Amino acid sequence: MSLLCLLGLLICTLEFGNSSQLDEQLSGPGLSPQRHRLPCQYFHVHGVPTAQKISVRIQAQRDKGPFTVPTKVFRSTKDSLLVQYKPPSFSDSLTISVTSDGKDVSGSPIFINEEIVSSSCNCPEKKVDFEDWLRDSCRNDLDPQIVRDFQFFEGGPQWNISQFLGILRRRFSNPRSQSYCHYVIKDNELYRECFGEYVGFNMFVDGILHYLTRIMNLPDVEFIINLGDWPLVHKVVSPGVPIISWCKTQETSDILWPTYDITQASLECMGRQEVDVFSVREKSAGVPWEEKVEKGFWRDRDSNLDRLKLVQISKENPQILDAGITRYFFFRDREKDLGSKNSTSFFDFYKV
């Protein structure tokens, strides 16, 4: 149950758009930063046509007096805007004001007269029970994908991580082909041991787990995470091994969690813009849907055979798919046959 709760916490933390206020123009977790310690806060402003302008002012109060918190405003849809901001490390209160034509929109202003602590502070919440906090954050509703993935293992033997690690070592004895890490959270401290030759992607796992331990006292738990770009455990293979992965298929029992580009974008928002998923909405808005190119578009490295098959399909069907390998590492002998393509800007993916 602890592992299920941990993944639920991760999904709730990254989920775009809880805390709705249906009768007002404002919604989102950034309206309650004292409850949701996100890497950067955000909220939505609804009912704002393209021609309408709004003004956002966020003011924090601390010992040295009041100061203005920087914000970013993006066009999210044709009728709504997205506002991002990063509160200071500590503040005693916060005021959020959203106006249009000099008048407050419905739900504004918002006065928060509580201490607000940013996610950069290593000060986990100690007075709140973890499962109560999770229930409050997720509104009693875990992501259905997580629930389905865990249901596969119901009724099986009691989980023994040491035994599972032994099974994985026997199944995946080639260190160049698979990489995975055994993580332990004990007394809210993070420990890991990794297996395989290419384990650099553990930095993405470390980043999100360290963030979680800064904001909440996590339950003691251990688990295995797949560092590869493809699932590892087929449902028909016995015994089943519960392993967390960034991707899966209907035939595999891997437990799905958000891919590293999403977690990285969430951790680095308002910082490294090139991985900021919010920014993409505005950058791609200049091309109307009816003017976009009607074909699939894909670029990446040669991390598995399925990607090579995708490029071959593209070569045979260029009218419906434009797929290309930008860098060869595992299958360098196929570069002459399949060719290579230049890298494409992250933002340009959404313009075609």
Short mmCIF file of C-alpha atoms in Angstrom, two decimals:
data_model
loop_
_atom_site.label_atom_id
_atom_site.label_comp_id
_atom_site.label_asym_id
_atom_site.label_seq_id
_atom_site.Cartn_x
_atom_site.Cartn_y
_atom_site.Cartn_z
CA MET A 1 0.00 0.00 0.00
CA SER A 2 2.87 2.38 0.73
CA LEU A 3 4.18 2.10 -2.84
CA LEU A 4 0.70 2.71 -4.25
CA CYS A 5 0.36 5.81 -2.07
CA LEU A 6 3.80 7.05 -3.12
CA LEU A 7 2.95 6.82 -6.81
CA GLY A 8 -0.39 8.43 -6.11
CA LEU A 9 1.41 11.33 -4.48
CA LEU A 10 3.63 11.72 -7.52
CA ILE A 11 0.68 11.79 -9.92
CA CYS A 12 -1.23 14.26 -7.75
CA THR A 13 1.82 16.50 -7.55
CA LEU A 14 2.23 16.59 -11.32
CA GLU A 15 -1.45 16.63 -12.26
CA PHE A 16 -2.46 19.71 -14.23
CA GLY A 17 -5.53 21.27 -12.76
CA ASN A 18 -6.98 20.01 -9.51
CA SER A 19 -8.67 22.39 -7.04
CA SER A 20 -11.39 23.63 -9.41
CA GLN A 21 -13.78 26.39 -8.44
CA LEU A 22 -16.51 25.96 -11.03
CA ASP A 23 -18.46 29.12 -10.21
CA GLU A 24 -15.45 31.40 -10.56
CA GLN A 25 -12.94 32.31 -13.22
CA LEU A 26 -9.94 31.07 -11.27
CA SER A 27 -8.93 27.45 -10.56
CA GLY A 28 -5.81 25.45 -9.84
CA PRO A 29 -3.46 24.50 -6.99
CA GLY A 30 -1.60 27.83 -7.18
CA LEU A 31 -4.57 29.44 -5.45
CA SER A 32 -3.68 27.43 -2.31
CA PRO A 33 0.16 27.42 -2.18
CA GLN A 34 0.04 26.86 1.57
CA ARG A 35 -1.45 23.40 0.86
CA HIS A 36 0.28 22.45 -2.39
CA ARG A 37 4.07 22.88 -2.30
CA LEU A 38 4.70 22.55 -6.03
CA PRO A 39 8.08 23.36 -7.65
CA CYS A 40 6.29 26.33 -9.17
CA GLN A 41 2.71 27.31 -8.63
CA TYR A 42 0.10 27.71 -11.35
CA PHE A 43 -3.57 28.48 -11.79
CA HIS A 44 -6.02 28.96 -14.65
CA VAL A 45 -8.04 32.03 -15.60
CA HIS A 46 -11.18 30.91 -17.43
CA GLY A 47 -13.49 32.84 -19.71
CA VAL A 48 -10.80 35.05 -21.26
CA PRO A 49 -11.24 35.39 -25.06
CA THR A 50 -8.16 35.97 -27.17
CA ALA A 51 -8.78 39.70 -27.52
CA GLN A 52 -9.25 40.25 -23.79
CA LYS A 53 -6.28 41.33 -21.67
CA ILE A 54 -5.76 40.59 -18.01
CA SER A 55 -3.36 41.81 -15.36
CA VAL A 56 -1.97 39.54 -12.64
CA ARG A 57 -0.36 40.85 -9.48
CA ILE A 58 0.91 38.58 -6.70
CA GLN A 59 2.29 40.17 -3.57
CA ALA A 60 3.97 38.36 -0.68
CA GLN A 61 4.70 39.60 2.82
CA ARG A 62 7.66 38.66 4.99
CA ASP A 63 9.91 40.23 7.62
CA LYS A 64 11.47 42.77 5.28
CA GLY A 65 8.09 43.95 4.07
CA PRO A 66 5.92 43.36 0.99
CA PHE A 67 7.33 42.48 -2.41
CA THR A 68 5.97 41.50 -5.80
CA VAL A 69 6.27 37.88 -6.95
CA PRO A 70 7.23 37.48 -10.66
CA THR A 71 4.63 35.78 -12.84
CA LYS A 72 4.32 34.29 -16.33
CA VAL A 73 1.05 34.26 -18.24
CA PHE A 74 0.45 31.89 -21.15
CA ARG A 75 -2.49 31.49 -23.50
CA SER A 76 -3.69 27.98 -22.62
CA THR A 77 -6.79 27.67 -24.82
CA LYS A 78 -8.76 30.14 -26.90
CA ASP A 79 -10.81 30.97 -23.79
CA SER A 80 -8.37 30.53 -20.90
CA LEU A 81 -4.97 31.60 -19.62
CA LEU A 82 -2.39 29.89 -17.46
CA VAL A 83 -0.51 31.81 -14.75
CA GLN A 84 2.76 30.58 -13.24
CA TYR A 85 4.65 31.94 -10.28
CA LYS A 86 7.30 30.88 -7.80
CA PRO A 87 6.71 32.01 -4.23
CA PRO A 88 9.74 32.92 -2.10
CA SER A 89 11.33 30.39 0.24
CA PHE A 90 9.20 31.68 3.10
CA SER A 91 6.41 34.23 3.33
CA ASP A 92 3.87 35.11 6.00
CA SER A 93 1.03 35.86 3.60
CA LEU A 94 0.18 36.14 -0.08
CA THR A 95 -2.32 38.13 -2.12
CA ILE A 96 -3.34 37.09 -5.65
CA SER A 97 -5.10 39.71 -7.76
CA VAL A 98 -6.36 39.14 -11.31
CA THR A 99 -8.03 42.04 -13.10
CA SER A 100 -9.50 42.72 -16.53
CA ASP A 101 -10.09 46.30 -17.69
CA GLY A 102 -9.25 47.45 -14.17
CA LYS A 103 -11.87 45.23 -12.51
CA ASP A 104 -11.33 42.06 -10.50
CA VAL A 105 -12.36 38.86 -12.27
CA SER A 106 -14.70 36.50 -10.42
CA GLY A 107 -12.84 34.94 -7.48
CA SER A 108 -10.24 37.72 -7.21
CA PRO A 109 -8.59 38.90 -5.06
CA ILE A 110 -7.45 35.94 -2.94
CA PHE A 111 -5.93 36.60 0.48
CA ILE A 112 -3.81 33.85 2.05
CA ASN A 113 -2.95 34.77 5.62
CA GLU A 114 -0.88 31.68 6.37
CA GLU A 115 2.81 30.83 6.27
CA ILE A 116 3.84 29.65 2.81
CA VAL A 117 6.94 27.51 2.35
CA SER A 118 8.42 26.78 -1.08
CA SER A 119 9.39 23.32 -2.31
CA SER A 120 13.09 24.27 -2.19
CA CYS A 121 13.00 24.13 1.62
CA ASN A 122 14.00 20.77 3.07
CA CYS A 123 11.26 20.94 5.67
CA PRO A 124 8.78 18.09 5.26
CA GLU A 125 5.36 18.37 6.82
CA LYS A 126 5.54 16.51 10.14
CA LYS A 127 2.16 17.24 11.69
CA VAL A 128 0.05 15.68 8.94
CA ASP A 129 -0.44 11.95 8.44
CA PHE A 130 0.83 10.94 5.00
CA GLU A 131 -2.31 9.12 3.89
CA ASP A 132 -4.53 11.96 5.14
CA TRP A 133 -2.40 14.42 3.19
CA LEU A 134 -2.55 12.22 0.09
CA ARG A 135 -6.32 11.86 0.38
CA ASP A 136 -6.73 15.61 0.67
CA SER A 137 -4.42 16.35 -2.27
CA CYS A 138 -5.93 13.74 -4.59
CA ARG A 139 -9.54 14.21 -3.52
CA ASN A 140 -9.84 10.51 -2.63
CA ASP A 141 -9.17 9.58 -6.25
CA LEU A 142 -5.93 7.83 -7.22
CA ASP A 143 -5.01 7.83 -10.89
CA PRO A 144 -6.89 4.89 -12.49
CA GLN A 145 -3.80 3.76 -14.41
CA ILE A 146 -1.93 3.17 -11.14
CA VAL A 147 -4.86 1.26 -9.67
CA ARG A 148 -5.10 -0.98 -12.75
CA ASP A 149 -1.38 -1.71 -12.74
CA PHE A 150 -1.38 -2.76 -9.08
CA GLN A 151 -4.49 -4.91 -9.54
CA PHE A 152 -2.46 -7.26 -11.73
CA PHE A 153 -0.49 -8.33 -8.65
CA GLU A 154 -3.48 -8.80 -6.32
CA GLY A 155 -3.75 -12.27 -4.83
CA GLY A 156 -0.11 -13.07 -5.55
CA PRO A 157 2.64 -13.91 -3.05
CA GLN A 158 3.85 -11.31 -0.57
CA TRP A 159 6.33 -8.96 -2.17
CA ASN A 160 9.98 -9.65 -1.43
CA ILE A 161 12.23 -7.08 -3.11
CA SER A 162 15.42 -9.10 -2.50
CA GLN A 163 13.83 -12.07 -4.24
CA PHE A 164 12.65 -9.88 -7.11
CA LEU A 165 16.16 -8.49 -7.59
CA GLY A 166 17.51 -12.02 -7.85
CA ILE A 167 14.94 -12.82 -10.54
CA LEU A 168 15.85 -9.70 -12.51
CA ARG A 169 19.57 -10.46 -12.37
CA ARG A 170 18.92 -13.92 -13.81
CA ARG A 171 16.54 -12.70 -16.51
CA PHE A 172 18.60 -9.68 -17.54
CA SER A 173 22.20 -10.74 -17.29
CA ASN A 174 23.47 -8.46 -20.08
CA PRO A 175 24.33 -5.12 -18.39
CA ARG A 176 24.35 -3.29 -21.75
CA SER A 177 20.74 -4.20 -22.52
CA GLN A 178 18.79 -3.36 -19.35
CA SER A 179 19.32 -0.97 -16.44
CA TYR A 180 17.28 -0.63 -13.27
CA CYS A 181 17.64 0.65 -9.71
CA HIS A 182 16.59 -0.61 -6.31
CA TYR A 183 15.37 2.34 -4.23
CA VAL A 184 14.80 2.43 -0.48
CA ILE A 185 13.16 5.28 1.42
CA LYS A 186 13.91 4.87 5.13
CA ASP A 187 13.18 7.56 7.73
CA ASN A 188 12.58 9.95 4.81
CA GLU A 189 16.13 9.41 3.50
CA LEU A 190 16.74 8.11 -0.02
CA TYR A 191 19.05 5.19 -0.85
CA ARG A 192 19.60 3.33 -4.11
CA GLU A 193 21.64 0.62 -5.82
CA CYS A 194 21.65 0.44 -9.61
CA PHE A 195 22.30 -2.44 -11.98
CA GLY A 196 23.39 -2.24 -15.61
CA GLU A 197 25.97 -0.28 -17.58
CA TYR A 198 23.87 2.77 -18.48
CA VAL A 199 22.31 4.10 -15.28
CA GLY A 200 22.62 7.86 -15.81
CA PHE A 201 18.85 8.26 -16.05
CA ASN A 202 18.63 7.65 -12.32
CA MET A 203 19.12 11.42 -11.97
CA PHE A 204 15.52 11.92 -13.11
CA VAL A 205 14.27 9.48 -10.48
CA ASP A 206 16.48 11.03 -7.80
CA GLY A 207 15.18 14.50 -8.63
CA ILE A 208 11.50 13.77 -8.13
CA LEU A 209 12.06 11.59 -5.04
CA HIS A 210 14.26 14.20 -3.36
CA TYR A 211 11.56 16.77 -4.07
CA LEU A 212 8.94 14.58 -2.41
CA THR A 213 11.08 14.00 0.70
CA ARG A 214 11.49 17.78 1.05
CA ILE A 215 7.76 18.41 1.25
CA MET A 216 6.42 15.35 3.10
CA ASN A 217 7.56 12.60 5.47
CA LEU A 218 7.20 9.59 3.19
CA PRO A 219 6.45 6.10 4.52
CA ASP A 220 9.29 3.57 4.61
CA VAL A 221 9.16 1.77 1.28
CA GLU A 222 11.40 0.06 -1.27
CA PHE A 223 10.83 -0.53 -4.97
CA ILE A 224 12.53 -1.19 -8.31
CA ILE A 225 12.54 1.31 -11.18
CA ASN A 226 13.36 0.51 -14.80
CA LEU A 227 15.70 3.11 -16.34
CA GLY A 228 15.12 2.01 -19.93
CA ASP A 229 12.80 3.39 -22.59
CA TRP A 230 10.83 0.16 -22.90
CA PRO A 231 8.96 -2.14 -20.46
CA LEU A 232 10.71 -5.16 -18.97
CA VAL A 233 8.17 -7.64 -17.58
CA HIS A 234 5.69 -9.58 -19.73
CA LYS A 235 2.45 -10.68 -18.10
CA VAL A 236 2.83 -14.26 -19.32
CA VAL A 237 6.20 -14.70 -17.60
CA SER A 238 6.04 -16.16 -14.10
CA PRO A 239 6.74 -15.15 -11.43
CA GLY A 240 5.66 -11.57 -12.04
CA VAL A 241 8.00 -8.84 -10.85
CA PRO A 242 6.52 -5.45 -9.86
CA ILE A 243 8.78 -2.89 -11.49
CA ILE A 244 8.04 0.79 -12.13
CA SER A 245 8.60 1.97 -15.71
CA TRP A 246 8.19 5.03 -17.91
CA CYS A 247 6.27 3.05 -20.53
CA LYS A 248 4.31 -0.17 -20.93
CA THR A 249 2.11 -2.13 -23.33
CA GLN A 250 -1.03 -4.22 -22.89
CA GLU A 251 1.20 -7.29 -22.77
CA THR A 252 3.48 -6.08 -19.95
CA SER A 253 2.88 -5.76 -16.21
CA ASP A 254 5.21 -2.82 -15.57
CA ILE A 255 3.72 -0.22 -13.21
CA LEU A 256 3.46 3.02 -15.17
CA TRP A 257 4.57 6.38 -13.78
CA PRO A 258 5.11 9.78 -15.47
CA THR A 259 7.92 9.84 -18.00
CA TYR A 260 11.09 11.72 -17.07
CA ASP A 261 10.48 14.64 -19.42
CA ILE A 262 7.22 15.41 -17.60
CA THR A 263 8.76 15.16 -14.13
CA GLN A 264 11.75 17.23 -15.23
CA ALA A 265 9.51 19.88 -16.75
CA SER A 266 7.56 20.04 -13.50
CA LEU A 267 10.69 20.35 -11.35
CA GLU A 268 12.32 22.94 -13.61
CA CYS A 269 9.28 25.04 -14.49
CA MET A 270 10.00 28.76 -14.78
CA GLY A 271 13.65 27.72 -14.90
CA ARG A 272 14.77 25.68 -17.91
CA GLN A 273 12.20 26.80 -20.45
CA GLU A 274 13.19 24.20 -23.02
CA VAL A 275 11.58 21.45 -20.93
CA ASP A 276 8.63 23.50 -19.71
CA VAL A 277 5.48 21.81 -20.99
CA PHE A 278 3.40 24.90 -20.24
CA SER A 279 5.49 27.08 -22.54
CA VAL A 280 4.80 24.78 -25.48
CA ARG A 281 1.15 25.78 -25.52
CA GLU A 282 1.97 29.38 -26.30
CA LYS A 283 4.87 28.65 -28.66
CA SER A 284 2.68 26.39 -30.82
CA ALA A 285 -0.43 28.58 -30.72
CA GLY A 286 0.60 30.48 -33.85
CA VAL A 287 -0.31 27.57 -36.11
CA PRO A 288 -4.09 26.88 -36.20
CA TRP A 289 -5.10 23.22 -36.15
CA GLU A 290 -6.51 23.42 -39.67
CA GLU A 291 -3.08 24.51 -40.95
CA LYS A 292 -1.04 21.79 -39.21
CA VAL A 293 0.56 19.02 -41.28
CA GLU A 294 -1.58 15.87 -41.27
CA LYS A 295 1.09 13.31 -40.53
CA GLY A 296 2.86 11.77 -37.57
CA PHE A 297 6.18 13.33 -36.58
CA TRP A 298 8.90 11.70 -34.44
CA ARG A 299 12.60 12.26 -33.66
CA ASP A 300 14.83 10.51 -31.10
CA ARG A 301 17.77 8.18 -30.59
CA ASP A 302 18.02 4.45 -31.37
CA SER A 303 17.25 3.08 -27.91
CA ASN A 304 15.31 0.00 -29.10
CA LEU A 305 14.37 -1.99 -32.18
CA ASP A 306 10.81 -0.67 -32.27
CA ARG A 307 12.19 2.77 -33.09
CA LEU A 308 14.09 1.36 -36.04
CA LYS A 309 10.88 -0.30 -37.23
CA LEU A 310 9.11 3.06 -36.94
CA VAL A 311 11.73 4.70 -39.17
CA GLN A 312 11.36 1.88 -41.71
CA ILE A 313 7.58 2.41 -41.76
CA SER A 314 8.22 6.12 -42.31
CA LYS A 315 10.49 5.42 -45.28
CA GLU A 316 7.78 3.22 -46.81
CA ASN A 317 4.90 5.61 -46.00
CA PRO A 318 6.27 9.18 -46.04
CA GLN A 319 2.81 10.61 -46.73
CA ILE A 320 1.56 9.67 -43.23
CA LEU A 321 4.70 9.56 -41.06
CA ASP A 322 7.94 11.53 -40.75
CA ALA A 323 10.16 9.58 -38.32
CA GLY A 324 13.93 9.72 -37.98
CA ILE A 325 16.82 8.75 -35.72
CA THR A 326 18.91 11.74 -34.63
CA ARG A 327 21.73 9.82 -32.94
CA TYR A 328 22.87 6.22 -33.25
CA PHE A 329 24.42 4.39 -30.31
CA PHE A 330 23.03 0.87 -29.96
CA PHE A 331 22.48 0.10 -33.66
CA ARG A 332 25.19 2.01 -35.48
CA ASP A 333 25.26 -0.62 -38.22
CA ARG A 334 21.75 0.46 -39.28
CA GLU A 335 22.58 4.13 -39.85
CA LYS A 336 23.66 3.60 -43.45
CA ASP A 337 20.40 1.81 -44.23
CA LEU A 338 17.95 4.01 -42.30
CA GLY A 339 19.79 7.32 -42.41
CA SER A 340 19.71 10.02 -39.77
CA LYS A 341 17.81 13.29 -39.27
CA ASN A 342 18.73 16.58 -37.65
CA SER A 343 17.39 17.28 -34.18
CA THR A 344 14.17 19.30 -34.00
CA SER A 345 13.47 22.00 -31.43
CA PHE A 346 11.16 20.85 -28.65
CA PHE A 347 8.73 23.67 -29.43
CA ASP A 348 8.71 22.94 -33.17
CA PHE A 349 7.24 19.48 -32.55
CA TYR A 350 3.89 21.10 -31.86
CA LYS A 351 3.82 23.39 -34.87
CA VAL A 352 3.33 20.70 -37.48
#
